[in-house]
Amino acid sequence: MAGVSMPAGAGERLLEELVAQTHQAAPMDLPDVASRYAKALGMQRATLYLVDIQQRLLVPLTGREESLGVDSSLAGWAYRTLSLRVAEEGSGELIVWLPLVDGAERLGVLEVRTPALDGLKLWRLRTLAALLAMAVTSKRASSDTLARQARTEAMQLPAEMLRAFLPPRTIGSDRAISTAVLEPAYELGGDAFDHSFTKDHLYASILDAMGHDLASGLATSVAMAGCRNARRTGADLLGLVAGVDEALAQWLPDQFCTGVFVQLDVESGMMRWCNCGHPTPLLIREHRLVDRALECSAEPPMGLPASLAGEPRSVHETILEPGDRVLLYTDGVVEARSEDGEQFGLERFTDHIIRATAAGARAPEVLRLLIHDILDHQDSDLSDDATILLLEWRPPGPLTGPDGRTPGGAEGWSGPGGPGTIQGAAEPRPS
């Protein structure tokens, strides 16, 4: 009978079959696997939509439906807010939109059409969405089809090379999140980001190699490899930077690269960083920019310039407070110019972050909106790469402001990128 939930035992046997079929399915077969499961539960069909590289469109995997705007559709609302959305058609059929999320990484949305919805059916749909998200993540690294689905134009060779090295856009735990964006999406030159978790630490870095061509992309790729190689052998922060210095000096002595390397203790909030000739990171706390909080003495870029300088690198430290957001960025962000020559500027950059934070936007959504604002400012024609990485430290537990209330209307910590900050400042100190 339509609208009556299947008994639990039968439903779980179907779920077991779904798991087995998902493992065996080719990437483009996932929509059919999902629809068969949905129909067996008395629903009409299920459709997967994956977000494109620039996070403007939700593209159907089937190819039969139209793409949907992230900023102009109910599906986009589910993606932006990581929330369930249910709508009713004139026929009485329900359309359920669920976000597809693997860890902290937003992948797209799942659309399910059903004549009725109850608690058990909704639980099964959430389980389906979680399983499909993991399946997409596991299969997309080896699927050119999924890569094509995420693109709306041809990828230039330097960008193709760099993107092969990039980690997921967002990683997170219940204590910290790191999320990044970079443009121009299809014509990257020398910008990149990296982030990774160990048991107790979040590592993040942003890189900007000299130039805007294949050679600069190669320099950034070597820098990322040097950093990861050192990190995976247990090197400390100075060891990571030394690994990059040595890799560039040995393999690409004519190239150099600026960057910031961060190590965040996710338990204590202790943040340590090295700045190698790069713009100063920014600290946002209690909806305001803490002026010069992370400023430190200038050091040479990585590669041969560091070898010639002869001075040891410095590591700086500060203690973050719950809700703090740290921004790493490349100079292309603030130097983007409109047609009349007006720079996007640091003030506009930080104001955007502060306003979006105050509105309760999750960290990945803050950066998605910001990078689109930067592109609009320069009429989608960036003269230099623009890359932003945002770190947020949010240990578990309720967050309260100086007035005793939860900031931003948030009811405590609600997961990676949730709203709310608290007051205070921290000054860096060399170790």
Tab-separated table of C-alpha atoms in Angstrom:
chain	number	residue	atom	x	y	z
A	1	MET	CA	0.000	0.000	0.000
A	2	ALA	CA	1.339	3.444	-0.939
A	3	GLY	CA	2.682	5.450	1.968
A	4	VAL	CA	2.983	2.487	4.367
A	5	SER	CA	6.540	1.854	5.549
A	6	MET	CA	8.138	-1.511	4.953
A	7	PRO	CA	8.747	-3.546	8.138
A	8	ALA	CA	12.157	-3.005	9.685
A	9	GLY	CA	13.534	-6.477	8.970
A	10	ALA	CA	12.688	-6.375	5.268
A	11	GLY	CA	13.978	-2.820	4.980
A	12	GLU	CA	17.325	-3.718	6.505
A	13	ARG	CA	17.699	-6.708	4.154
A	14	LEU	CA	17.171	-4.272	1.294
A	15	LEU	CA	19.807	-1.997	2.795
A	16	GLU	CA	22.254	-4.911	2.894
A	17	GLU	CA	21.602	-5.532	-0.801
A	18	LEU	CA	22.080	-1.835	-1.511
A	19	VAL	CA	25.493	-1.830	0.168
A	20	ALA	CA	26.607	-4.840	-1.900
A	21	GLN	CA	25.338	-3.330	-5.162
A	22	THR	CA	26.956	0.033	-4.411
A	23	HIS	CA	30.358	-1.599	-3.971
A	24	GLN	CA	30.068	-3.318	-7.349
A	25	ALA	CA	28.431	-0.488	-9.307
A	26	ALA	CA	30.253	1.671	-11.827
A	27	PRO	CA	30.038	5.398	-10.990
A	28	MET	CA	27.329	6.118	-13.548
A	29	ASP	CA	25.262	3.150	-12.307
A	30	LEU	CA	24.798	4.713	-8.852
A	31	PRO	CA	21.559	6.534	-9.809
A	32	ASP	CA	19.986	3.260	-10.978
A	33	VAL	CA	21.079	1.493	-7.780
A	34	ALA	CA	19.573	4.291	-5.696
A	35	SER	CA	16.313	4.289	-7.673
A	36	ARG	CA	15.888	0.530	-7.324
A	37	TYR	CA	16.266	0.860	-3.557
A	38	ALA	CA	13.832	3.775	-3.412
A	39	LYS	CA	11.212	1.941	-5.477
A	40	ALA	CA	11.540	-1.157	-3.295
A	41	LEU	CA	10.624	1.082	-0.348
A	42	GLY	CA	7.498	2.362	-2.097
A	43	MET	CA	8.960	5.595	-3.508
A	44	GLN	CA	8.944	6.754	-7.114
A	45	ARG	CA	12.603	7.386	-7.959
A	46	ALA	CA	15.891	8.796	-6.693
A	47	THR	CA	18.204	11.143	-8.609
A	48	LEU	CA	21.777	12.151	-7.742
A	49	TYR	CA	23.028	15.672	-8.416
A	50	LEU	CA	26.729	16.521	-7.989
A	51	VAL	CA	28.027	20.061	-7.628
A	52	ASP	CA	30.290	21.463	-10.328
A	53	ILE	CA	33.843	22.665	-9.642
A	54	GLN	CA	32.774	26.267	-9.105
A	55	GLN	CA	29.800	25.302	-6.907
A	56	ARG	CA	27.294	27.130	-9.084
A	57	LEU	CA	25.350	24.184	-10.516
A	58	LEU	CA	24.014	20.835	-9.335
A	59	VAL	CA	24.458	18.474	-12.276
A	60	PRO	CA	22.337	15.277	-12.540
A	61	LEU	CA	24.309	12.064	-12.938
A	62	THR	CA	21.636	10.604	-15.204
A	63	GLY	CA	21.938	13.377	-17.783
A	64	ARG	CA	18.165	13.266	-18.327
A	65	GLU	CA	17.243	16.093	-15.949
A	66	GLU	CA	18.277	19.733	-16.132
A	67	SER	CA	21.064	21.134	-13.980
A	68	LEU	CA	19.880	23.174	-10.997
A	69	GLY	CA	21.320	26.425	-9.679
A	70	VAL	CA	22.972	26.239	-6.269
A	71	ASP	CA	21.718	29.767	-5.502
A	72	SER	CA	18.297	29.489	-7.135
A	73	SER	CA	16.688	26.137	-6.309
A	74	LEU	CA	15.376	24.076	-3.407
A	75	ALA	CA	18.090	21.559	-4.192
A	76	GLY	CA	20.654	24.341	-3.864
A	77	TRP	CA	19.151	25.360	-0.524
A	78	ALA	CA	19.693	21.810	0.767
A	79	TYR	CA	23.289	21.920	-0.512
A	80	ARG	CA	24.062	25.362	0.926
A	81	THR	CA	22.625	24.699	4.374
A	82	LEU	CA	23.232	20.930	4.676
A	83	SER	CA	19.557	20.617	5.553
A	84	LEU	CA	16.638	18.464	4.499
A	85	ARG	CA	14.068	20.151	2.268
A	86	VAL	CA	10.638	18.751	1.402
A	87	ALA	CA	8.305	20.220	-1.224
A	88	GLU	CA	4.877	19.125	-2.471
A	89	GLU	CA	3.901	19.055	-6.137
A	90	GLY	CA	0.405	19.811	-7.381
A	91	SER	CA	-0.269	16.082	-7.724
A	92	GLY	CA	0.367	15.595	-4.023
A	93	GLU	CA	3.700	13.859	-4.604
A	94	LEU	CA	6.480	14.861	-2.215
A	95	ILE	CA	9.959	15.828	-3.397
A	96	VAL	CA	12.624	15.267	-0.754
A	97	TRP	CA	16.047	16.927	-1.099
A	98	LEU	CA	18.885	15.594	1.044
A	99	PRO	CA	22.479	16.881	1.036
A	100	LEU	CA	25.209	14.475	-0.048
A	101	VAL	CA	28.087	14.947	2.402
A	102	ASP	CA	31.155	12.811	2.972
A	103	GLY	CA	32.660	13.883	6.279
A	104	ALA	CA	32.657	17.677	5.935
A	105	GLU	CA	32.870	17.705	2.124
A	106	ARG	CA	29.699	18.784	0.300
A	107	LEU	CA	29.253	16.706	-2.857
A	108	GLY	CA	25.743	17.485	-4.072
A	109	VAL	CA	22.178	16.453	-3.276
A	110	LEU	CA	19.872	13.459	-3.518
A	111	GLU	CA	16.335	13.985	-4.856
A	112	VAL	CA	13.686	11.429	-3.922
A	113	ARG	CA	10.058	11.502	-5.041
A	114	THR	CA	7.569	9.722	-2.802
A	115	PRO	CA	3.801	9.665	-2.226
A	116	ALA	CA	4.287	9.891	1.554
A	117	LEU	CA	6.990	10.340	4.152
A	118	ASP	CA	7.276	9.108	7.727
A	119	GLY	CA	10.059	8.870	10.283
A	120	LEU	CA	11.265	5.396	9.302
A	121	LYS	CA	11.291	6.221	5.597
A	122	LEU	CA	13.192	9.438	6.273
A	123	TRP	CA	15.772	7.517	8.332
A	124	ARG	CA	16.273	5.140	5.403
A	125	LEU	CA	16.657	8.047	2.994
A	126	ARG	CA	19.305	9.654	5.194
A	127	THR	CA	21.139	6.336	5.292
A	128	LEU	CA	20.888	6.101	1.507
A	129	ALA	CA	22.293	9.609	1.103
A	130	ALA	CA	25.206	8.847	3.455
A	131	LEU	CA	26.036	5.633	1.624
A	132	LEU	CA	25.864	7.286	-1.801
A	133	ALA	CA	28.142	10.110	-0.641
A	134	MET	CA	30.799	7.621	0.429
A	135	ALA	CA	30.381	5.715	-2.848
A	136	VAL	CA	30.814	8.866	-4.941
A	137	THR	CA	33.957	9.804	-2.998
A	138	SER	CA	35.485	6.358	-3.379
A	139	LYS	CA	34.741	6.126	-7.105
A	140	ARG	CA	35.399	9.633	-8.409
A	141	ALA	CA	39.203	9.419	-8.110
A	142	SER	CA	39.165	6.713	-10.812
A	143	SER	CA	36.271	8.014	-12.906
A	144	ASP	CA	36.753	10.390	-15.813
A	145	THR	CA	32.973	10.398	-16.193
A	146	LEU	CA	32.452	11.954	-12.768
A	147	ALA	CA	35.257	14.429	-13.482
A	148	ARG	CA	33.522	15.503	-16.700
A	149	GLN	CA	30.218	15.849	-14.869
A	150	ALA	CA	31.782	18.442	-12.572
A	151	ARG	CA	33.087	20.622	-15.431
A	152	THR	CA	31.275	23.213	-17.489
A	153	GLU	CA	34.246	24.089	-19.731
A	154	ALA	CA	37.618	22.709	-20.848
A	155	MET	CA	40.365	22.389	-18.229
A	156	GLN	CA	43.748	23.910	-19.092
A	157	LEU	CA	46.805	21.654	-18.682
A	158	PRO	CA	48.407	23.473	-15.686
A	159	ALA	CA	45.066	23.367	-13.872
A	160	GLU	CA	44.624	19.677	-14.718
A	161	MET	CA	48.009	18.914	-13.196
A	162	LEU	CA	47.452	20.935	-10.025
A	163	ARG	CA	43.950	19.605	-9.426
A	164	ALA	CA	45.294	16.052	-9.549
A	165	PHE	CA	47.289	16.893	-6.397
A	166	LEU	CA	44.606	18.784	-4.471
A	167	PRO	CA	42.877	17.194	-1.457
A	168	PRO	CA	39.095	17.449	-0.941
A	169	ARG	CA	37.831	21.018	-0.738
A	170	THR	CA	36.761	20.550	2.893
A	171	ILE	CA	37.907	18.282	5.707
A	172	GLY	CA	36.653	18.374	9.252
A	173	SER	CA	36.057	16.720	12.586
A	174	ASP	CA	34.009	17.584	15.657
A	175	ARG	CA	36.861	19.897	16.744
A	176	ALA	CA	38.120	21.670	13.642
A	177	ILE	CA	37.435	22.266	9.986
A	178	SER	CA	39.566	23.349	7.056
A	179	THR	CA	37.978	24.460	3.811
A	180	ALA	CA	39.339	26.122	0.681
A	181	VAL	CA	38.395	27.589	-2.694
A	182	LEU	CA	40.509	28.616	-5.663
A	183	GLU	CA	39.962	30.387	-8.972
A	184	PRO	CA	40.183	30.607	-11.929
A	185	ALA	CA	38.875	27.048	-11.721
A	186	TYR	CA	39.915	25.976	-15.213
A	187	GLU	CA	43.056	28.091	-15.665
A	188	LEU	CA	45.013	27.713	-12.427
A	189	GLY	CA	48.662	28.646	-12.550
A	190	GLY	CA	50.661	28.329	-9.343
A	191	ASP	CA	48.204	28.471	-6.423
A	192	ALA	CA	47.260	25.452	-4.339
A	193	PHE	CA	46.203	24.390	-0.850
A	194	ASP	CA	46.638	21.284	1.252
A	195	HIS	CA	45.179	20.022	4.514
A	196	SER	CA	45.243	16.812	6.495
A	197	PHE	CA	44.412	15.375	9.933
A	198	THR	CA	46.480	13.266	12.272
A	199	LYS	CA	45.193	11.996	15.605
A	200	ASP	CA	45.791	15.267	17.444
A	201	HIS	CA	46.555	17.861	14.781
A	202	LEU	CA	45.141	19.560	11.737
A	203	TYR	CA	47.758	20.535	9.165
A	204	ALA	CA	46.965	23.126	6.518
A	205	SER	CA	49.013	25.044	3.970
A	206	ILE	CA	48.572	27.484	1.120
A	207	LEU	CA	51.081	27.866	-1.713
A	208	ASP	CA	51.736	30.410	-4.462
A	209	ALA	CA	54.517	29.699	-6.968
A	210	MET	CA	56.178	32.322	-9.123
A	211	GLY	CA	54.447	32.830	-12.484
A	212	HIS	CA	51.204	31.579	-13.990
A	213	ASP	CA	52.092	28.737	-16.350
A	214	LEU	CA	52.948	25.052	-16.430
A	215	ALA	CA	56.336	25.685	-14.768
A	216	SER	CA	54.686	27.444	-11.813
A	217	GLY	CA	52.152	24.631	-11.515
A	218	LEU	CA	55.014	22.143	-11.497
A	219	ALA	CA	56.781	24.108	-8.755
A	220	THR	CA	53.627	24.064	-6.611
A	221	SER	CA	53.186	20.334	-7.211
A	222	VAL	CA	56.771	19.660	-6.109
A	223	ALA	CA	56.223	21.853	-3.040
A	224	MET	CA	53.090	19.905	-2.091
A	225	ALA	CA	54.904	16.605	-2.566
A	226	GLY	CA	57.816	17.793	-0.419
A	227	CYS	CA	55.452	18.880	2.337
A	228	ARG	CA	53.460	15.646	2.321
A	229	ASN	CA	56.565	13.492	2.222
A	230	ALA	CA	57.959	15.235	5.302
A	231	ARG	CA	54.616	15.212	7.110
A	232	ARG	CA	54.080	11.492	6.517
A	233	THR	CA	57.472	10.670	7.974
A	234	GLY	CA	56.568	12.479	11.197
A	235	ALA	CA	58.420	15.766	10.637
A	236	ASP	CA	57.561	18.789	12.771
A	237	LEU	CA	56.517	22.114	11.268
A	238	LEU	CA	60.066	23.240	10.574
A	239	GLY	CA	60.698	19.860	8.977
A	240	LEU	CA	57.764	20.367	6.604
A	241	VAL	CA	59.109	23.694	5.402
A	242	ALA	CA	62.629	22.268	5.134
A	243	GLY	CA	61.228	19.453	3.001
A	244	VAL	CA	59.739	21.970	0.582
A	245	ASP	CA	62.908	24.102	0.544
A	246	GLU	CA	65.039	21.066	-0.258
A	247	ALA	CA	62.673	19.674	-2.895
A	248	LEU	CA	62.504	22.956	-4.822
A	249	ALA	CA	66.221	23.682	-4.506
A	250	GLN	CA	67.111	20.208	-5.759
A	251	TRP	CA	64.581	19.680	-8.541
A	252	LEU	CA	63.540	23.173	-9.640
A	253	PRO	CA	66.335	25.597	-8.636
A	254	ASP	CA	64.985	28.322	-10.921
A	255	GLN	CA	61.573	28.307	-9.239
A	256	PHE	CA	60.445	29.545	-5.848
A	257	CYS	CA	57.195	29.454	-3.930
A	258	THR	CA	55.643	31.444	-1.095
A	259	GLY	CA	53.404	29.813	1.454
A	260	VAL	CA	52.040	29.479	4.974
A	261	PHE	CA	52.140	26.200	6.898
A	262	VAL	CA	49.866	25.715	9.913
A	263	GLN	CA	49.710	23.056	12.614
A	264	LEU	CA	46.654	23.222	14.885
A	265	ASP	CA	46.362	21.134	18.032
A	266	VAL	CA	42.677	20.243	17.862
A	267	GLU	CA	42.507	19.498	21.608
A	268	SER	CA	44.113	22.632	23.053
A	269	GLY	CA	43.696	25.189	20.262
A	270	MET	CA	47.446	25.814	20.074
A	271	MET	CA	48.236	26.988	16.549
A	272	ARG	CA	51.806	27.030	15.240
A	273	TRP	CA	52.714	28.418	11.812
A	274	CYS	CA	55.541	29.317	9.458
A	275	ASN	CA	55.164	32.148	6.959
A	276	CYS	CA	57.508	31.933	3.972
A	277	GLY	CA	57.212	35.224	2.097
A	278	HIS	CA	53.407	35.087	2.002
A	279	PRO	CA	50.590	37.515	2.939
A	280	THR	CA	49.954	37.538	6.703
A	281	PRO	CA	47.167	35.192	7.867
A	282	LEU	CA	44.114	36.818	9.410
A	283	LEU	CA	42.331	35.993	12.670
A	284	ILE	CA	38.594	36.648	12.983
A	285	ARG	CA	37.101	36.471	16.460
A	286	GLU	CA	33.712	37.600	17.768
A	287	HIS	CA	32.706	38.919	14.336
A	288	ARG	CA	35.743	41.159	14.063
A	289	LEU	CA	39.233	41.113	12.623
A	290	VAL	CA	41.868	40.984	15.376
A	291	ASP	CA	44.307	43.561	14.035
A	292	ARG	CA	47.826	42.235	13.306
A	293	ALA	CA	47.191	39.186	15.509
A	294	LEU	CA	49.224	36.827	13.299
A	295	GLU	CA	51.760	39.287	11.940
A	296	CYS	CA	55.400	38.203	12.146
A	297	SER	CA	58.779	39.043	10.648
A	298	ALA	CA	59.199	38.503	6.910
A	299	GLU	CA	61.020	35.411	5.686
A	300	PRO	CA	62.167	34.436	2.171
A	301	PRO	CA	60.100	32.262	-0.179
A	302	MET	CA	60.793	28.537	-0.326
A	303	GLY	CA	63.386	27.115	-2.665
A	304	LEU	CA	66.747	28.561	-3.582
A	305	PRO	CA	66.066	32.010	-1.988
A	306	ALA	CA	65.824	30.323	1.428
A	307	SER	CA	69.132	28.507	0.904
A	308	LEU	CA	70.855	31.746	-0.028
A	309	ALA	CA	69.403	33.643	2.941
A	310	GLY	CA	71.252	31.460	5.416
A	311	GLU	CA	68.826	32.277	8.252
A	312	PRO	CA	66.816	29.581	10.077
A	313	ARG	CA	63.062	29.543	9.698
A	314	SER	CA	60.878	30.716	12.602
A	315	VAL	CA	57.836	29.010	14.049
A	316	HIS	CA	55.204	31.234	15.675
A	317	GLU	CA	52.534	30.237	18.168
A	318	THR	CA	49.194	31.480	19.399
A	319	ILE	CA	46.300	30.022	21.388
A	320	LEU	CA	42.993	30.069	19.536
A	321	GLU	CA	39.677	30.471	21.299
A	322	PRO	CA	36.607	28.387	20.433
A	323	GLY	CA	34.953	29.702	17.286
A	324	ASP	CA	38.069	31.454	15.936
A	325	ARG	CA	38.466	31.515	12.161
A	326	VAL	CA	41.920	31.819	10.592
A	327	LEU	CA	42.225	32.867	6.947
A	328	LEU	CA	45.120	32.056	4.640
A	329	TYR	CA	44.978	33.680	1.218
A	330	THR	CA	47.057	34.500	-1.852
A	331	ASP	CA	47.614	38.039	-3.091
A	332	GLY	CA	45.295	37.476	-6.064
A	333	VAL	CA	42.369	37.674	-3.641
A	334	VAL	CA	42.838	41.258	-2.479
A	335	GLU	CA	44.480	42.505	-5.693
A	336	ALA	CA	41.571	41.526	-7.963
A	337	ARG	CA	40.514	44.693	-9.807
A	338	SER	CA	37.226	45.756	-11.330
A	339	GLU	CA	37.005	47.307	-14.804
A	340	ASP	CA	37.564	50.776	-13.352
A	341	GLY	CA	40.702	49.637	-11.505
A	342	GLU	CA	39.229	49.318	-8.001
A	343	GLN	CA	40.927	46.607	-5.944
A	344	PHE	CA	38.787	44.072	-4.098
A	345	GLY	CA	40.930	44.936	-1.077
A	346	LEU	CA	41.560	43.487	2.355
A	347	GLU	CA	38.745	45.438	4.012
A	348	ARG	CA	36.084	44.106	1.641
A	349	PHE	CA	37.594	40.611	1.952
A	350	THR	CA	37.397	40.509	5.750
A	351	ASP	CA	34.036	42.299	5.865
A	352	HIS	CA	32.530	39.557	3.692
A	353	ILE	CA	33.792	36.858	6.041
A	354	ILE	CA	32.565	38.707	9.134
A	355	ARG	CA	29.087	39.376	7.734
A	356	ALA	CA	28.657	35.781	6.550
A	357	THR	CA	29.853	34.494	9.932
A	358	ALA	CA	27.422	36.761	11.765
A	359	ALA	CA	24.626	35.418	9.550
A	360	GLY	CA	25.448	31.892	10.730
A	361	ALA	CA	26.901	30.574	7.457
A	362	ARG	CA	29.018	27.453	7.674
A	363	ALA	CA	32.663	27.868	6.756
A	364	PRO	CA	32.487	26.169	3.296
A	365	GLU	CA	29.491	28.296	2.345
A	366	VAL	CA	31.259	31.467	3.506
A	367	LEU	CA	34.119	30.786	1.080
A	368	ARG	CA	31.823	29.748	-1.774
A	369	LEU	CA	30.014	33.076	-1.595
A	370	LEU	CA	33.235	35.018	-1.159
A	371	ILE	CA	35.029	33.573	-4.185
A	372	HIS	CA	31.954	34.271	-6.324
A	373	ASP	CA	31.967	37.858	-5.061
A	374	ILE	CA	35.631	38.178	-6.056
A	375	LEU	CA	34.896	36.767	-9.517
A	376	ASP	CA	31.959	39.140	-9.973
A	377	HIS	CA	34.162	42.064	-8.916
A	378	GLN	CA	36.567	41.274	-11.756
A	379	ASP	CA	33.872	40.163	-14.223
A	380	SER	CA	35.091	36.531	-13.980
A	381	ASP	CA	38.431	37.484	-15.531
A	382	LEU	CA	41.055	37.150	-12.794
A	383	SER	CA	44.526	38.433	-13.640
A	384	ASP	CA	46.066	36.175	-10.965
A	385	ASP	CA	45.071	33.044	-9.080
A	386	ALA	CA	42.915	33.661	-6.020
A	387	THR	CA	43.012	31.032	-3.285
A	388	ILE	CA	41.533	31.139	0.218
A	389	LEU	CA	41.766	28.593	3.015
A	390	LEU	CA	39.743	28.960	6.198
A	391	LEU	CA	40.521	27.133	9.442
A	392	GLU	CA	38.003	27.019	12.247
A	393	TRP	CA	38.557	25.635	15.742
A	394	ARG	CA	35.401	24.533	17.535
A	395	PRO	CA	35.896	22.081	20.383
A	396	PRO	CA	32.747	20.237	21.480
A	397	GLY	CA	30.452	21.901	23.979
A	398	PRO	CA	28.227	24.962	24.143
A	399	LEU	CA	29.698	28.282	23.048
A	400	THR	CA	28.662	31.401	24.954
A	401	GLY	CA	29.528	35.032	24.428
A	402	PRO	CA	30.422	37.645	27.057
A	403	ASP	CA	26.725	38.254	27.726
A	404	GLY	CA	26.190	34.566	28.498
A	405	ARG	CA	24.191	33.952	25.324
A	406	THR	CA	25.112	31.779	22.371
A	407	PRO	CA	26.521	34.011	19.595
A	408	GLY	CA	24.745	34.302	16.270
A	409	GLY	CA	21.633	32.538	17.532
A	410	ALA	CA	23.391	29.151	17.487
A	411	GLU	CA	22.398	26.549	20.034
A	412	GLY	CA	25.928	25.471	20.868
A	413	TRP	CA	28.282	23.635	18.549
A	414	SER	CA	26.414	22.010	15.682
A	415	GLY	CA	29.216	20.345	13.729
A	416	PRO	CA	31.963	21.524	11.350
A	417	GLY	CA	31.424	25.069	10.184
A	418	GLY	CA	28.507	25.839	12.469
A	419	PRO	CA	27.820	29.424	13.566
A	420	GLY	CA	29.035	31.367	16.580
A	421	THR	CA	32.217	32.968	17.902
A	422	ILE	CA	33.424	34.310	21.224
A	423	GLN	CA	35.431	37.322	22.299
A	424	GLY	CA	39.153	37.750	22.967
A	425	ALA	CA	42.518	38.166	21.251
A	426	ALA	CA	45.793	36.283	20.983
A	427	GLU	CA	49.254	37.496	20.130
A	428	PRO	CA	51.794	35.362	18.244
A	429	ARG	CA	55.110	34.542	19.797
A	430	PRO	CA	58.160	32.912	18.213
A	431	SER	CA	59.074	29.526	19.653
